[in-house]
Each structure stands twice: as structure tokens, then as C-alpha cells.
Amino acid sequence: MSAREEVLARLRTALRDAPVEPEPVRDYRREGTTDPEELRALLVDRLRDYKATVHETTPDGLPTTLSAVLADATVLAVPADLPVEWLAGHTGEVRADPDVPGLDTSDAVLTGAAVAIAETGTIVLDAGPAQGRRALTLVPDRHVCVLFAEQVVATVPEAIARLRSPASPLTWISGPSATSDIELRRVEGVHGPRRLDVVLVGAADG
């Protein structure tokens, strides 16, 4: 018997009496409201409760809104595939997918998102289009995130169903980075940006 066969035999012996794993119970609620206005209002309420700053605009107004939001960002980090039209009004330095030292000296990072959950006020990034790698949104002190109304769902199960691959690295953002010290005092920016700006893009003006 080879060493490999011996190890496998021992594993089979050890697992022989192991109980069969039960099927998970999936009787939880999987869907919520689909009304766009209810979703928008609920998400905005949750984001502001988490101390995020919310800016609402239209597709045509997005470049102008971003120009105002990023007015004090002299050095801006962005994913390599960020739509160029988003930065039409920005006059500062733009760093596309910089390394960690470049991120550390950037004033802010601008990204898109994969999906947002209205009921929890959570934005999810899955390294998809306009999102970049995880380090982009973890190192700079400020994160500006563009979110479109059609990306907002009500519940966590609905959000997971929209992700490219739930097994890929994900970043779940519920407000600026914050934790509490041993005396329960809120401390911001320990493991991510201290400031979160969400630019919520609604329907075009009719």
C-alpha cells in the first residue's frame, strides 16, 4: 500500500460513522418590494443612517455631479475601465489602477458597483466593470461610489442572485468603515475609507 492509499484509507475509516449533512432550510424571505421609488427611499434612508453622504442625479447630470463631489480630490484613483465620460468635468490628477503606494497618496477613489441592497443599506462590489480590485476601495480614505437605480434590489438573496460569481472576492459596504474600541467609542477608518459618498443615478429627466 502506497502512502497515498494509506492516508485515504485512514480518512475513509475516520469518516465512516460521520452523520450525513442535512439539507439547509431555505424558508426565509427571498424577495421584497420591486417599486423603484420605495427601493430608492429605503436605500437612501439606510445609507444616511450609516453616515454615508448620498447625492442623487440623472444619467445626463452624472458628470456634473461627480465634478462637484470630487472638487476637493486633487488626486483621484479609479479602476482602469472606469467610463471616461464620468470624469468629463474633473480637473484633478487621475490614477488608473495604481499600486498600493499610489492608492495611499490618493485623496479618493471613484468606482461603480455590482448591486445594492435597500433593506440593509449595503453596496456590493464583485470586481466587475468599473469596480477594480478590492484594494482600490480599501486603501484610500474616501470612496465615491456610483450606483444606478436599476442596480438596487430589496433583499440579500436578490443581490446574491445578481452577482457574477458569489465565490469571487466580494466587498460588502454598509457605510464608512467603522468599529468600536473597548469602551464602545465609534472609531472610523480602521479597515477602510472613513468617508463614503454614494452617487445614486435615477431615471433620466422626462
PDB file of C-alpha atoms in Angstrom:
ATOM      1  CA  MET A   1       0.000   0.000   0.000  1.00  0.00           C
ATOM      2  CA  SER A   2       1.366   3.391  -1.014  1.00  0.00           C
ATOM      3  CA  ALA A   3       1.492   6.339   1.382  1.00  0.00           C
ATOM      4  CA  ARG A   4      -1.362   7.982  -0.539  1.00  0.00           C
ATOM      5  CA  GLU A   5      -3.559   4.916  -0.336  1.00  0.00           C
ATOM      6  CA  GLU A   6      -2.809   4.597   3.392  1.00  0.00           C
ATOM      7  CA  VAL A   7      -3.833   8.203   4.049  1.00  0.00           C
ATOM      8  CA  LEU A   8      -7.063   7.788   2.047  1.00  0.00           C
ATOM      9  CA  ALA A   9      -7.874   4.567   3.872  1.00  0.00           C
ATOM     10  CA  ARG A  10      -7.464   6.302   7.209  1.00  0.00           C
ATOM     11  CA  LEU A  11      -9.721   9.136   6.088  1.00  0.00           C
ATOM     12  CA  ARG A  12     -12.418   6.700   4.983  1.00  0.00           C
ATOM     13  CA  THR A  13     -12.203   4.918   8.327  1.00  0.00           C
ATOM     14  CA  ALA A  14     -12.425   8.181  10.263  1.00  0.00           C
ATOM     15  CA  LEU A  15     -15.414   9.374   8.245  1.00  0.00           C
ATOM     16  CA  ARG A  16     -17.295   6.090   8.173  1.00  0.00           C
ATOM     17  CA  ASP A  17     -19.597   6.978  11.058  1.00  0.00           C
ATOM     18  CA  ALA A  18     -19.901  10.689  10.262  1.00  0.00           C
ATOM     19  CA  PRO A  19     -23.546  11.864  10.116  1.00  0.00           C
ATOM     20  CA  VAL A  20     -24.988  12.938   6.787  1.00  0.00           C
ATOM     21  CA  GLU A  21     -25.158  16.698   6.477  1.00  0.00           C
ATOM     22  CA  PRO A  22     -28.784  17.861   6.495  1.00  0.00           C
ATOM     23  CA  GLU A  23     -30.118  19.952   3.648  1.00  0.00           C
ATOM     24  CA  PRO A  24     -30.263  23.626   4.650  1.00  0.00           C
ATOM     25  CA  VAL A  25     -33.721  25.013   5.302  1.00  0.00           C
ATOM     26  CA  ARG A  26     -34.438  27.805   2.814  1.00  0.00           C
ATOM     27  CA  ASP A  27     -37.797  29.038   4.043  1.00  0.00           C
ATOM     28  CA  TYR A  28     -36.548  32.592   4.611  1.00  0.00           C
ATOM     29  CA  ARG A  29     -37.957  35.534   2.657  1.00  0.00           C
ATOM     30  CA  ARG A  30     -36.129  35.926  -0.641  1.00  0.00           C
ATOM     31  CA  GLU A  31     -37.853  38.893  -2.262  1.00  0.00           C
ATOM     32  CA  GLY A  32     -39.059  42.326  -1.247  1.00  0.00           C
ATOM     33  CA  THR A  33     -40.654  45.314  -2.900  1.00  0.00           C
ATOM     34  CA  THR A  34     -39.907  45.970  -6.553  1.00  0.00           C
ATOM     35  CA  ASP A  35     -41.304  49.504  -6.555  1.00  0.00           C
ATOM     36  CA  PRO A  36     -38.402  51.732  -7.714  1.00  0.00           C
ATOM     37  CA  GLU A  37     -39.360  54.690  -5.523  1.00  0.00           C
ATOM     38  CA  GLU A  38     -39.721  52.528  -2.406  1.00  0.00           C
ATOM     39  CA  LEU A  39     -36.345  50.916  -3.076  1.00  0.00           C
ATOM     40  CA  ARG A  40     -34.687  54.298  -3.605  1.00  0.00           C
ATOM     41  CA  ALA A  41     -36.173  55.834  -0.469  1.00  0.00           C
ATOM     42  CA  LEU A  42     -35.306  52.831   1.684  1.00  0.00           C
ATOM     43  CA  LEU A  43     -31.731  52.642   0.414  1.00  0.00           C
ATOM     44  CA  VAL A  44     -31.143  56.373   0.903  1.00  0.00           C
ATOM     45  CA  ASP A  45     -32.543  56.186   4.432  1.00  0.00           C
ATOM     46  CA  ARG A  46     -30.273  53.271   5.337  1.00  0.00           C
ATOM     47  CA  LEU A  47     -27.178  54.845   3.776  1.00  0.00           C
ATOM     48  CA  ARG A  48     -27.674  58.115   5.613  1.00  0.00           C
ATOM     49  CA  ASP A  49     -28.293  56.243   8.856  1.00  0.00           C
ATOM     50  CA  TYR A  50     -24.844  54.671   8.336  1.00  0.00           C
ATOM     51  CA  LYS A  51     -23.381  58.187   7.936  1.00  0.00           C
ATOM     52  CA  ALA A  52     -22.796  57.899   4.194  1.00  0.00           C
ATOM     53  CA  THR A  53     -23.381  61.006   2.057  1.00  0.00           C
ATOM     54  CA  VAL A  54     -25.911  60.474  -0.736  1.00  0.00           C
ATOM     55  CA  HIS A  55     -26.051  62.566  -3.919  1.00  0.00           C
ATOM     56  CA  GLU A  56     -28.938  61.971  -6.327  1.00  0.00           C
ATOM     57  CA  THR A  57     -28.677  62.755 -10.022  1.00  0.00           C
ATOM     58  CA  THR A  58     -29.716  61.664 -13.522  1.00  0.00           C
ATOM     59  CA  PRO A  59     -27.625  59.954 -16.232  1.00  0.00           C
ATOM     60  CA  ASP A  60     -27.146  63.265 -18.047  1.00  0.00           C
ATOM     61  CA  GLY A  61     -26.242  65.024 -14.823  1.00  0.00           C
ATOM     62  CA  LEU A  62     -23.734  62.415 -13.629  1.00  0.00           C
ATOM     63  CA  PRO A  63     -20.519  64.118 -14.890  1.00  0.00           C
ATOM     64  CA  THR A  64     -21.544  67.452 -13.382  1.00  0.00           C
ATOM     65  CA  THR A  65     -22.493  65.848 -10.065  1.00  0.00           C
ATOM     66  CA  LEU A  66     -19.225  63.921  -9.892  1.00  0.00           C
ATOM     67  CA  SER A  67     -17.284  67.079 -10.707  1.00  0.00           C
ATOM     68  CA  ALA A  68     -18.873  68.792  -7.700  1.00  0.00           C
ATOM     69  CA  VAL A  69     -18.497  65.802  -5.377  1.00  0.00           C
ATOM     70  CA  LEU A  70     -14.828  65.363  -6.332  1.00  0.00           C
ATOM     71  CA  ALA A  71     -13.944  69.069  -6.353  1.00  0.00           C
ATOM     72  CA  ASP A  72     -11.556  68.645  -3.417  1.00  0.00           C
ATOM     73  CA  ALA A  73      -9.971  65.425  -4.726  1.00  0.00           C
ATOM     74  CA  THR A  74      -6.694  66.626  -6.220  1.00  0.00           C
ATOM     75  CA  VAL A  75      -5.541  63.039  -6.818  1.00  0.00           C
ATOM     76  CA  LEU A  76      -8.203  60.506  -7.769  1.00  0.00           C
ATOM     77  CA  ALA A  77      -7.766  56.732  -8.074  1.00  0.00           C
ATOM     78  CA  VAL A  78     -10.062  54.866 -10.476  1.00  0.00           C
ATOM     79  CA  PRO A  79     -10.410  51.376 -11.969  1.00  0.00           C
ATOM     80  CA  ALA A  80      -8.740  51.014 -15.362  1.00  0.00           C
ATOM     81  CA  ASP A  81     -12.116  50.505 -17.073  1.00  0.00           C
ATOM     82  CA  LEU A  82     -13.998  53.414 -15.483  1.00  0.00           C
ATOM     83  CA  PRO A  83     -16.198  55.100 -18.127  1.00  0.00           C
ATOM     84  CA  VAL A  84     -14.282  58.170 -19.317  1.00  0.00           C
ATOM     85  CA  GLU A  85     -17.466  60.254 -19.532  1.00  0.00           C
ATOM     86  CA  TRP A  86     -17.862  60.055 -15.744  1.00  0.00           C
ATOM     87  CA  LEU A  87     -14.796  62.273 -15.395  1.00  0.00           C
ATOM     88  CA  ALA A  88     -15.680  64.783 -18.104  1.00  0.00           C
ATOM     89  CA  GLY A  89     -15.765  67.635 -15.573  1.00  0.00           C
ATOM     90  CA  HIS A  90     -12.957  66.529 -13.256  1.00  0.00           C
ATOM     91  CA  THR A  91      -9.790  68.636 -13.402  1.00  0.00           C
ATOM     92  CA  GLY A  92      -7.518  66.819 -10.933  1.00  0.00           C
ATOM     93  CA  GLU A  93      -4.971  64.053 -11.470  1.00  0.00           C
ATOM     94  CA  VAL A  94      -6.474  60.660 -12.282  1.00  0.00           C
ATOM     95  CA  ARG A  95      -4.599  57.456 -11.462  1.00  0.00           C
ATOM     96  CA  ALA A  96      -5.885  54.356 -13.242  1.00  0.00           C
ATOM     97  CA  ASP A  97      -5.485  51.205 -11.128  1.00  0.00           C
ATOM     98  CA  PRO A  98      -2.497  52.495  -9.109  1.00  0.00           C
ATOM     99  CA  ASP A  99      -0.344  50.347  -6.847  1.00  0.00           C
ATOM    100  CA  VAL A 100      -0.745  50.485  -3.065  1.00  0.00           C
ATOM    101  CA  PRO A 101       1.652  53.443  -2.550  1.00  0.00           C
ATOM    102  CA  GLY A 102      -0.279  55.292  -5.257  1.00  0.00           C
ATOM    103  CA  LEU A 103      -3.561  54.482  -3.536  1.00  0.00           C
ATOM    104  CA  ASP A 104      -2.203  55.615  -0.186  1.00  0.00           C
ATOM    105  CA  THR A 105      -1.427  59.064  -1.590  1.00  0.00           C
ATOM    106  CA  SER A 106      -4.754  59.430  -3.448  1.00  0.00           C
ATOM    107  CA  ASP A 107      -7.399  61.732  -2.000  1.00  0.00           C
ATOM    108  CA  ALA A 108     -10.276  59.491  -3.066  1.00  0.00           C
ATOM    109  CA  VAL A 109     -11.274  56.526  -5.185  1.00  0.00           C
ATOM    110  CA  LEU A 110     -14.172  56.514  -7.651  1.00  0.00           C
ATOM    111  CA  THR A 111     -15.864  53.239  -8.635  1.00  0.00           C
ATOM    112  CA  GLY A 112     -19.089  51.736  -9.787  1.00  0.00           C
ATOM    113  CA  ALA A 113     -20.852  48.848  -8.032  1.00  0.00           C
ATOM    114  CA  ALA A 114     -22.409  45.477  -8.770  1.00  0.00           C
ATOM    115  CA  VAL A 115     -25.620  45.737  -6.746  1.00  0.00           C
ATOM    116  CA  ALA A 116     -27.099  47.439  -3.669  1.00  0.00           C
ATOM    117  CA  ILE A 117     -29.457  46.069  -1.017  1.00  0.00           C
ATOM    118  CA  ALA A 118     -32.096  48.544   0.085  1.00  0.00           C
ATOM    119  CA  GLU A 119     -33.190  46.745   3.263  1.00  0.00           C
ATOM    120  CA  THR A 120     -29.656  46.623   4.692  1.00  0.00           C
ATOM    121  CA  GLY A 121     -28.183  49.734   3.080  1.00  0.00           C
ATOM    122  CA  THR A 122     -25.369  47.640   1.653  1.00  0.00           C
ATOM    123  CA  ILE A 123     -23.419  48.134  -1.578  1.00  0.00           C
ATOM    124  CA  VAL A 124     -21.665  45.106  -3.071  1.00  0.00           C
ATOM    125  CA  LEU A 125     -18.612  45.177  -5.335  1.00  0.00           C
ATOM    126  CA  ASP A 126     -17.561  41.998  -7.162  1.00  0.00           C
ATOM    127  CA  ALA A 127     -14.548  43.256  -9.160  1.00  0.00           C
ATOM    128  CA  GLY A 128     -16.779  43.618 -12.219  1.00  0.00           C
ATOM    129  CA  PRO A 129     -16.980  46.552 -14.669  1.00  0.00           C
ATOM    130  CA  ALA A 130     -15.901  49.944 -13.238  1.00  0.00           C
ATOM    131  CA  GLN A 131     -15.105  48.375  -9.838  1.00  0.00           C
ATOM    132  CA  GLY A 132     -11.483  47.280  -9.967  1.00  0.00           C
ATOM    133  CA  ARG A 133      -9.697  45.084  -7.467  1.00  0.00           C
ATOM    134  CA  ARG A 134     -10.538  45.108  -3.746  1.00  0.00           C
ATOM    135  CA  ALA A 135      -7.510  47.191  -2.692  1.00  0.00           C
ATOM    136  CA  LEU A 136      -8.823  50.170  -4.656  1.00  0.00           C
ATOM    137  CA  THR A 137     -11.671  50.715  -2.200  1.00  0.00           C
ATOM    138  CA  LEU A 138      -9.869  49.681   0.985  1.00  0.00           C
ATOM    139  CA  VAL A 139      -6.776  51.912   0.995  1.00  0.00           C
ATOM    140  CA  PRO A 140      -7.925  55.484   0.148  1.00  0.00           C
ATOM    141  CA  ASP A 141      -9.575  57.474   2.916  1.00  0.00           C
ATOM    142  CA  ARG A 142     -12.623  58.339   0.799  1.00  0.00           C
ATOM    143  CA  HIS A 143     -14.734  56.195  -1.530  1.00  0.00           C
ATOM    144  CA  VAL A 144     -17.100  57.737  -4.070  1.00  0.00           C
ATOM    145  CA  CYS A 145     -19.388  55.062  -5.489  1.00  0.00           C
ATOM    146  CA  VAL A 146     -21.705  55.470  -8.479  1.00  0.00           C
ATOM    147  CA  LEU A 147     -24.856  53.395  -8.201  1.00  0.00           C
ATOM    148  CA  PHE A 148     -27.645  53.173 -10.767  1.00  0.00           C
ATOM    149  CA  ALA A 149     -31.282  52.808  -9.736  1.00  0.00           C
ATOM    150  CA  GLU A 150     -31.663  49.536 -11.649  1.00  0.00           C
ATOM    151  CA  GLN A 151     -28.867  48.029  -9.531  1.00  0.00           C
ATOM    152  CA  VAL A 152     -30.907  48.367  -6.321  1.00  0.00           C
ATOM    153  CA  VAL A 153     -32.770  45.320  -5.000  1.00  0.00           C
ATOM    154  CA  ALA A 154     -34.662  44.777  -1.760  1.00  0.00           C
ATOM    155  CA  THR A 155     -33.070  41.710  -0.139  1.00  0.00           C
ATOM    156  CA  VAL A 156     -29.761  39.904   0.274  1.00  0.00           C
ATOM    157  CA  PRO A 157     -30.892  36.787  -1.697  1.00  0.00           C
ATOM    158  CA  GLU A 158     -31.854  39.017  -4.629  1.00  0.00           C
ATOM    159  CA  ALA A 159     -28.425  40.658  -4.527  1.00  0.00           C
ATOM    160  CA  ILE A 160     -26.545  37.353  -4.451  1.00  0.00           C
ATOM    161  CA  ALA A 161     -28.509  36.160  -7.481  1.00  0.00           C
ATOM    162  CA  ARG A 162     -27.222  39.172  -9.431  1.00  0.00           C
ATOM    163  CA  LEU A 163     -23.536  38.726  -8.653  1.00  0.00           C
ATOM    164  CA  ARG A 164     -21.228  37.463 -11.371  1.00  0.00           C
ATOM    165  CA  SER A 165     -19.941  34.740  -9.056  1.00  0.00           C
ATOM    166  CA  PRO A 166     -20.683  34.668  -5.316  1.00  0.00           C
ATOM    167  CA  ALA A 167     -17.444  32.667  -4.958  1.00  0.00           C
ATOM    168  CA  SER A 168     -15.309  35.552  -6.266  1.00  0.00           C
ATOM    169  CA  PRO A 169     -13.798  38.143  -3.893  1.00  0.00           C
ATOM    170  CA  LEU A 170     -16.592  40.462  -2.771  1.00  0.00           C
ATOM    171  CA  THR A 171     -16.616  43.761  -0.911  1.00  0.00           C
ATOM    172  CA  TRP A 172     -19.774  44.450   1.118  1.00  0.00           C
ATOM    173  CA  ILE A 173     -20.043  48.103   2.123  1.00  0.00           C
ATOM    174  CA  SER A 174     -22.529  49.338   4.730  1.00  0.00           C
ATOM    175  CA  GLY A 175     -21.471  52.938   5.300  1.00  0.00           C
ATOM    176  CA  PRO A 176     -17.981  54.260   6.013  1.00  0.00           C
ATOM    177  CA  SER A 177     -15.539  51.904   7.709  1.00  0.00           C
ATOM    178  CA  ALA A 178     -16.237  51.939  11.447  1.00  0.00           C
ATOM    179  CA  THR A 179     -15.716  49.874  14.557  1.00  0.00           C
ATOM    180  CA  SER A 180     -15.867  50.365  18.338  1.00  0.00           C
ATOM    181  CA  ASP A 181     -12.987  50.313  20.765  1.00  0.00           C
ATOM    182  CA  ILE A 182     -13.067  48.557  24.136  1.00  0.00           C
ATOM    183  CA  GLU A 183     -15.017  51.464  25.646  1.00  0.00           C
ATOM    184  CA  LEU A 184     -17.613  51.263  22.818  1.00  0.00           C
ATOM    185  CA  ARG A 185     -16.481  54.526  21.256  1.00  0.00           C
ATOM    186  CA  ARG A 186     -17.001  54.645  17.497  1.00  0.00           C
ATOM    187  CA  VAL A 187     -13.739  54.718  15.531  1.00  0.00           C
ATOM    188  CA  GLU A 188     -13.854  55.335  11.786  1.00  0.00           C
ATOM    189  CA  GLY A 189     -11.361  54.412   9.074  1.00  0.00           C
ATOM    190  CA  VAL A 190      -9.726  51.457  10.807  1.00  0.00           C
ATOM    191  CA  HIS A 191     -10.136  48.960   7.970  1.00  0.00           C
ATOM    192  CA  GLY A 192     -11.351  51.053   5.049  1.00  0.00           C
ATOM    193  CA  PRO A 193     -12.442  54.560   3.997  1.00  0.00           C
ATOM    194  CA  ARG A 194     -13.615  56.998   6.673  1.00  0.00           C
ATOM    195  CA  ARG A 195     -15.861  58.740   4.138  1.00  0.00           C
ATOM    196  CA  LEU A 196     -18.371  57.183   1.763  1.00  0.00           C
ATOM    197  CA  ASP A 197     -20.171  59.189  -0.905  1.00  0.00           C
ATOM    198  CA  VAL A 198     -22.858  57.407  -2.912  1.00  0.00           C
ATOM    199  CA  VAL A 199     -23.937  58.984  -6.192  1.00  0.00           C
ATOM    200  CA  LEU A 200     -27.338  57.470  -6.934  1.00  0.00           C
ATOM    201  CA  VAL A 201     -28.288  57.780 -10.588  1.00  0.00           C
ATOM    202  CA  GLY A 202     -32.028  57.681 -11.170  1.00  0.00           C
ATOM    203  CA  ALA A 203     -34.144  57.858 -14.310  1.00  0.00           C
ATOM    204  CA  ALA A 204     -33.489  60.443 -16.972  1.00  0.00           C
ATOM    205  CA  ASP A 205     -35.469  63.648 -16.836  1.00  0.00           C
ATOM    206  CA  GLY A 206     -38.687  63.243 -18.729  1.00  0.00           C
TER     207      GLY A 206
END
